[in-house]
Amino acid sequence: MHPGPADIREFRDAGHVRPPWLIDLIQSEINGGKCDRSQFSAIDRNTEATTLRISGLGQRDLEHLVTTYGGRFTAIEFWKCPRLEDLTPLEDLPDLRMVSFFWNQRATHLWNLARTPHLRALRLDNFLRLHRLDDLPAGQALDHVCLDDSIWPKSTFETLEPLADLTGLRSLTLKPKRIDDNRIQPLGALTALEELNISTNLFTTEQFAWLRSRLPATVGSRALNPLRHLKEPWDPAGKSGDVLLVGKRKPCLNSETDAARIRRHVQKFHRMVAAFQEDRSLEPS
């Protein structure tokens, strides 16, 4: 059998490349369509595939898929399966390495991730009713987690505290609308991170400065710098802005006319980082 995708990027690109290890059952309907089990004959025909992309699954379809074919797949993308409510059937797939969901309207919990001990990558995109991340710490093999809102910015999480237990994470994407307890501190425990893709307005500038002081300097992240230079200028109210200050409610400014203000922001950011590094008992307000 084919080994399947080497990493999450290859997994996500598979729908365009159509490698031999992939079975693609994504339907053309904009809402993902509705699963017709006759589609599963494609699984019977390709006995070498180890990766599945599928849309329109209902609850009974998921249970049938897992019972009949599940043991064959190490990576599954559930694309527009908004009616799935109970994800515990995935506990019967111990060889799963990667799981991706795009658009779910019903599930409020994940599954016991300890039952999928080889799970390395988990992507939850527009997972609208999941507000607690308590299930994640059981996924101790996870090195890639993506909690995204790429279409509808509606997701909210009570706290990021469960993420602090995923100390092996190398890549984290975090783009919800809001974190209810407004604490960034749990992310400071993720010292194995190589990449942090987080909304630059999710927390204050002070909070991002604190996180910068706690994570390795090698972590790649736009949010751990005082500003972003925009490739395409933004033009709010007739003012062309090409520099976005990092932090909640921070503006987009013009690098020429607002140079002094930008410089003060950068200097303040670096002073805060230095203060947090000098006194590690300090926390952002």
Short mmCIF file of C-alpha atoms in Angstrom, two decimals:
data_model
loop_
_atom_site.label_atom_id
_atom_site.label_comp_id
_atom_site.label_asym_id
_atom_site.label_seq_id
_atom_site.Cartn_x
_atom_site.Cartn_y
_atom_site.Cartn_z
CA MET A 1 0.00 0.00 0.00
CA HIS A 2 1.11 3.58 -0.62
CA PRO A 3 2.50 5.38 2.45
CA GLY A 4 0.23 8.41 1.99
CA PRO A 5 1.12 12.07 2.63
CA ALA A 6 4.40 12.85 4.33
CA ASP A 7 3.04 15.91 6.12
CA ILE A 8 -0.03 18.11 6.46
CA ARG A 9 0.86 20.30 3.48
CA GLU A 10 1.11 17.33 1.15
CA PHE A 11 -2.18 16.09 2.62
CA ARG A 12 -3.94 19.39 1.90
CA ASP A 13 -2.49 19.65 -1.63
CA ALA A 14 -3.49 16.11 -2.54
CA GLY A 15 -6.89 17.20 -3.85
CA HIS A 16 -5.17 19.18 -6.61
CA VAL A 17 -2.35 16.74 -7.37
CA ARG A 18 -4.44 13.52 -7.17
CA PRO A 19 -1.64 11.14 -6.13
CA PRO A 20 -2.22 7.37 -6.38
CA TRP A 21 -2.55 7.04 -2.61
CA LEU A 22 -5.67 9.27 -2.59
CA ILE A 23 -9.36 8.51 -3.05
CA ASP A 24 -11.23 11.77 -3.61
CA LEU A 25 -14.99 11.65 -3.00
CA ILE A 26 -15.54 15.40 -2.71
CA GLN A 27 -18.84 16.38 -4.35
CA SER A 28 -19.29 19.45 -6.51
CA GLU A 29 -22.22 20.97 -4.58
CA ILE A 30 -21.29 24.15 -2.75
CA ASN A 31 -22.66 22.77 0.54
CA GLY A 32 -20.75 19.51 0.20
CA GLY A 33 -23.71 17.55 -1.15
CA LYS A 34 -25.14 14.46 0.49
CA CYS A 35 -23.29 11.19 0.69
CA ASP A 36 -24.44 8.41 -1.61
CA ARG A 37 -22.95 5.13 -0.45
CA SER A 38 -22.62 3.97 -4.04
CA GLN A 39 -19.62 6.32 -4.08
CA PHE A 40 -17.85 3.91 -1.76
CA SER A 41 -17.32 1.56 -4.71
CA ALA A 42 -14.33 3.78 -5.55
CA ILE A 43 -12.76 2.57 -2.32
CA ASP A 44 -13.24 -1.04 -3.39
CA ARG A 45 -11.56 -0.34 -6.73
CA ASN A 46 -8.46 1.33 -5.28
CA THR A 47 -7.13 -1.09 -2.72
CA GLU A 48 -3.75 0.66 -2.47
CA ALA A 49 -5.06 4.06 -1.32
CA THR A 50 -4.43 5.11 2.27
CA THR A 51 -5.87 8.65 2.17
CA LEU A 52 -9.51 9.70 1.76
CA ARG A 53 -11.19 13.03 1.04
CA ILE A 54 -14.96 12.95 1.38
CA SER A 55 -17.89 15.39 1.67
CA GLY A 56 -21.54 15.25 2.67
CA LEU A 57 -21.25 12.49 5.27
CA GLY A 58 -24.09 12.02 7.72
CA GLN A 59 -23.71 10.28 11.07
CA ARG A 60 -24.71 6.83 9.83
CA ASP A 61 -22.48 7.23 6.78
CA LEU A 62 -19.50 7.89 9.06
CA GLU A 63 -20.24 4.80 11.12
CA HIS A 64 -20.59 2.68 7.95
CA LEU A 65 -17.36 4.09 6.53
CA VAL A 66 -15.39 3.32 9.68
CA THR A 67 -16.85 -0.16 10.10
CA THR A 68 -16.40 -1.20 6.47
CA TYR A 69 -13.30 0.63 5.26
CA GLY A 70 -11.81 2.64 8.09
CA GLY A 71 -8.86 0.43 8.86
CA ARG A 72 -7.43 1.15 5.41
CA PHE A 73 -6.93 4.87 5.90
CA THR A 74 -4.22 6.74 7.78
CA ALA A 75 -5.38 10.20 6.65
CA ILE A 76 -8.97 11.44 6.18
CA GLU A 77 -10.30 14.85 5.20
CA PHE A 78 -13.95 15.50 6.05
CA TRP A 79 -14.77 18.34 3.66
CA LYS A 80 -18.11 20.01 4.32
CA CYS A 81 -19.71 17.37 6.50
CA PRO A 82 -21.72 19.81 8.63
CA ARG A 83 -24.16 17.20 9.97
CA LEU A 84 -21.60 15.07 11.80
CA GLU A 85 -22.29 15.32 15.52
CA ASP A 86 -20.61 12.31 17.14
CA LEU A 87 -16.97 11.82 16.17
CA THR A 88 -16.28 8.90 18.50
CA PRO A 89 -16.35 6.35 15.64
CA LEU A 90 -12.86 7.64 14.84
CA GLU A 91 -11.67 5.94 18.03
CA ASP A 92 -11.83 2.67 16.07
CA LEU A 93 -9.11 3.89 13.68
CA PRO A 94 -5.92 3.52 15.74
CA ASP A 95 -3.64 3.97 12.72
CA LEU A 96 -4.89 7.46 11.85
CA ARG A 97 -2.04 9.93 11.38
CA MET A 98 -3.86 12.96 9.95
CA VAL A 99 -7.45 14.22 10.21
CA SER A 100 -8.88 17.39 8.70
CA PHE A 101 -12.36 18.88 9.05
CA PHE A 102 -13.67 21.79 7.03
CA TRP A 103 -17.05 23.17 8.15
CA ASN A 104 -18.92 21.36 10.88
CA GLN A 105 -22.06 22.77 12.51
CA ARG A 106 -22.97 20.16 15.12
CA ALA A 107 -20.03 18.53 16.90
CA THR A 108 -19.32 20.02 20.33
CA HIS A 109 -16.53 17.57 21.22
CA LEU A 110 -13.85 15.61 19.41
CA TRP A 111 -13.10 12.02 20.38
CA ASN A 112 -10.75 10.27 22.79
CA LEU A 113 -7.51 11.08 21.01
CA ALA A 114 -5.69 8.52 23.13
CA ARG A 115 -7.46 5.92 20.98
CA THR A 116 -5.70 7.33 17.90
CA PRO A 117 -2.18 7.33 19.36
CA HIS A 118 -0.39 7.94 16.04
CA LEU A 119 -2.34 11.10 15.20
CA ARG A 120 0.24 13.73 14.24
CA ALA A 121 -1.85 16.37 12.48
CA LEU A 122 -5.32 17.73 13.26
CA ARG A 123 -7.03 20.51 11.35
CA LEU A 124 -10.36 22.00 12.47
CA ASP A 125 -11.51 24.71 10.08
CA ASN A 126 -14.85 26.46 10.74
CA PHE A 127 -15.76 24.00 13.49
CA LEU A 128 -18.51 26.23 14.76
CA ARG A 129 -19.82 24.57 17.95
CA LEU A 130 -16.56 23.40 19.47
CA HIS A 131 -15.80 25.80 22.33
CA ARG A 132 -13.73 23.61 24.65
CA LEU A 133 -10.33 22.16 23.72
CA ASP A 134 -10.29 19.64 26.57
CA ASP A 135 -9.97 16.65 24.21
CA LEU A 136 -6.66 17.79 22.73
CA PRO A 137 -4.17 16.87 25.52
CA ALA A 138 -4.84 13.16 24.94
CA GLY A 139 -3.26 13.56 21.49
CA GLN A 140 0.31 13.41 22.72
CA ALA A 141 1.70 12.52 19.27
CA LEU A 142 0.33 15.73 17.75
CA ASP A 143 2.94 17.97 16.18
CA HIS A 144 0.58 20.02 13.97
CA VAL A 145 -2.71 21.58 15.12
CA CYS A 146 -4.76 24.04 13.08
CA LEU A 147 -7.77 25.82 14.61
CA ASP A 148 -8.87 28.08 11.80
CA ASP A 149 -11.80 30.23 10.71
CA SER A 150 -10.87 30.75 7.09
CA ILE A 151 -14.41 31.55 5.86
CA TRP A 152 -16.67 32.56 8.75
CA PRO A 153 -14.94 34.24 11.74
CA LYS A 154 -17.28 32.79 14.37
CA SER A 155 -15.33 30.23 16.40
CA THR A 156 -14.71 30.99 20.07
CA PHE A 157 -12.81 28.96 22.67
CA GLU A 158 -13.21 29.19 26.43
CA THR A 159 -9.48 28.92 27.09
CA LEU A 160 -6.21 27.84 25.48
CA GLU A 161 -5.12 26.04 28.66
CA PRO A 162 -5.40 22.51 27.15
CA LEU A 163 -2.87 23.45 24.46
CA ALA A 164 -0.18 23.86 27.12
CA ASP A 165 -0.03 20.06 27.47
CA LEU A 166 0.89 19.58 23.80
CA THR A 167 4.55 20.28 24.40
CA GLY A 168 5.60 18.41 21.25
CA LEU A 169 3.75 20.77 18.91
CA ARG A 170 5.91 22.08 16.09
CA SER A 171 3.19 23.97 14.19
CA LEU A 172 0.11 25.76 15.53
CA THR A 173 -2.46 27.77 13.62
CA LEU A 174 -4.87 29.69 15.83
CA LYS A 175 -7.42 32.00 14.21
CA PRO A 176 -10.66 32.03 16.18
CA LYS A 177 -12.84 35.07 16.67
CA ARG A 178 -12.21 35.17 20.44
CA ILE A 179 -10.63 33.45 23.45
CA ASP A 180 -13.09 33.88 26.31
CA ASP A 181 -10.58 34.07 29.18
CA ASN A 182 -8.28 36.30 27.08
CA ARG A 183 -5.14 34.47 28.28
CA ILE A 184 -2.20 33.95 25.97
CA GLN A 185 -0.04 32.37 28.70
CA PRO A 186 -0.74 28.69 27.82
CA LEU A 187 1.07 29.19 24.52
CA GLY A 188 4.25 30.02 26.42
CA ALA A 189 4.63 26.32 27.27
CA LEU A 190 4.98 25.35 23.60
CA THR A 191 8.74 25.70 23.40
CA ALA A 192 9.09 23.09 20.62
CA LEU A 193 7.17 25.32 18.21
CA GLU A 194 8.75 26.09 14.86
CA GLU A 195 5.75 27.88 13.34
CA LEU A 196 2.96 29.90 14.97
CA ASN A 197 0.26 31.22 12.68
CA ILE A 198 -2.00 33.32 14.88
CA SER A 199 -4.27 36.29 14.22
CA THR A 200 -2.28 39.43 15.03
CA ASN A 201 -5.35 41.09 16.57
CA LEU A 202 -6.36 38.18 18.81
CA PHE A 203 -4.35 39.54 21.77
CA THR A 204 -2.86 42.87 22.83
CA THR A 205 0.61 44.05 21.87
CA GLU A 206 1.73 43.50 25.46
CA GLN A 207 0.52 39.90 25.38
CA PHE A 208 2.36 39.20 22.14
CA ALA A 209 5.50 40.79 23.62
CA TRP A 210 5.20 38.44 26.61
CA LEU A 211 4.86 35.43 24.29
CA ARG A 212 7.86 36.60 22.28
CA SER A 213 9.88 36.55 25.51
CA ARG A 214 8.84 32.96 26.27
CA LEU A 215 9.20 31.19 22.91
CA PRO A 216 12.46 30.44 21.09
CA ALA A 217 13.72 33.18 18.80
CA THR A 218 13.61 30.66 15.94
CA VAL A 219 9.80 30.42 15.95
CA GLY A 220 8.40 31.75 12.71
CA SER A 221 5.41 34.02 13.37
CA ARG A 222 4.15 37.38 12.17
CA ALA A 223 2.52 37.96 15.54
CA LEU A 224 5.81 37.80 17.43
CA ASN A 225 7.09 40.93 15.73
CA PRO A 226 5.89 44.48 16.41
CA LEU A 227 4.49 45.02 12.91
CA ARG A 228 3.73 43.56 9.51
CA HIS A 229 4.64 45.09 6.16
CA LEU A 230 1.72 44.55 3.80
CA LYS A 231 2.37 43.45 0.22
CA GLU A 232 -0.70 45.32 -0.96
CA PRO A 233 -1.46 48.68 0.75
CA TRP A 234 -4.80 48.94 2.48
CA ASP A 235 -6.78 52.11 1.93
CA PRO A 236 -9.12 52.84 4.87
CA ALA A 237 -10.82 56.22 4.61
CA GLY A 238 -8.58 57.28 1.77
CA LYS A 239 -5.35 56.73 3.71
CA SER A 240 -3.01 54.21 2.14
CA GLY A 241 -1.73 51.93 4.90
CA ASP A 242 1.16 49.54 4.27
CA VAL A 243 2.20 48.74 7.86
CA LEU A 244 -0.04 46.85 10.27
CA LEU A 245 0.81 47.20 13.95
CA VAL A 246 0.57 43.91 15.81
CA GLY A 247 -1.95 43.82 18.64
CA LYS A 248 -5.66 43.99 19.34
CA ARG A 249 -7.29 47.14 17.95
CA LYS A 250 -3.99 48.36 16.48
CA PRO A 251 -4.26 50.35 13.22
CA CYS A 252 -2.85 50.01 9.75
CA LEU A 253 -0.49 52.95 9.13
CA ASN A 254 1.46 54.57 6.34
CA SER A 255 5.18 53.88 6.52
CA GLU A 256 6.04 57.44 5.42
CA THR A 257 3.48 59.76 6.99
CA ASP A 258 3.22 57.70 10.20
CA ALA A 259 6.92 56.87 10.53
CA ALA A 260 7.31 58.41 13.99
CA ARG A 261 4.28 56.60 15.40
CA ILE A 262 5.47 53.30 13.94
CA ARG A 263 8.92 53.81 15.43
CA ARG A 264 7.48 54.46 18.90
CA HIS A 265 5.38 51.30 18.65
CA VAL A 266 8.40 49.19 17.68
CA GLN A 267 10.52 50.62 20.48
CA LYS A 268 7.79 50.02 23.05
CA PHE A 269 7.36 46.42 21.87
CA HIS A 270 11.05 45.66 22.29
CA ARG A 271 11.13 47.34 25.72
CA MET A 272 8.27 45.11 26.87
CA VAL A 273 9.99 41.98 25.53
CA ALA A 274 13.18 42.93 27.40
CA ALA A 275 11.24 43.56 30.63
CA PHE A 276 9.49 40.19 30.43
CA GLN A 277 12.81 38.44 29.75
CA GLU A 278 14.49 40.15 32.70
CA ASP A 279 11.73 39.38 35.19
CA ARG A 280 10.02 36.11 34.32
CA SER A 281 7.48 36.57 37.10
CA LEU A 282 5.89 39.41 35.13
CA GLU A 283 2.74 38.64 33.20
CA PRO A 284 0.80 40.77 30.73
CA SER A 285 -2.11 42.71 32.15
#
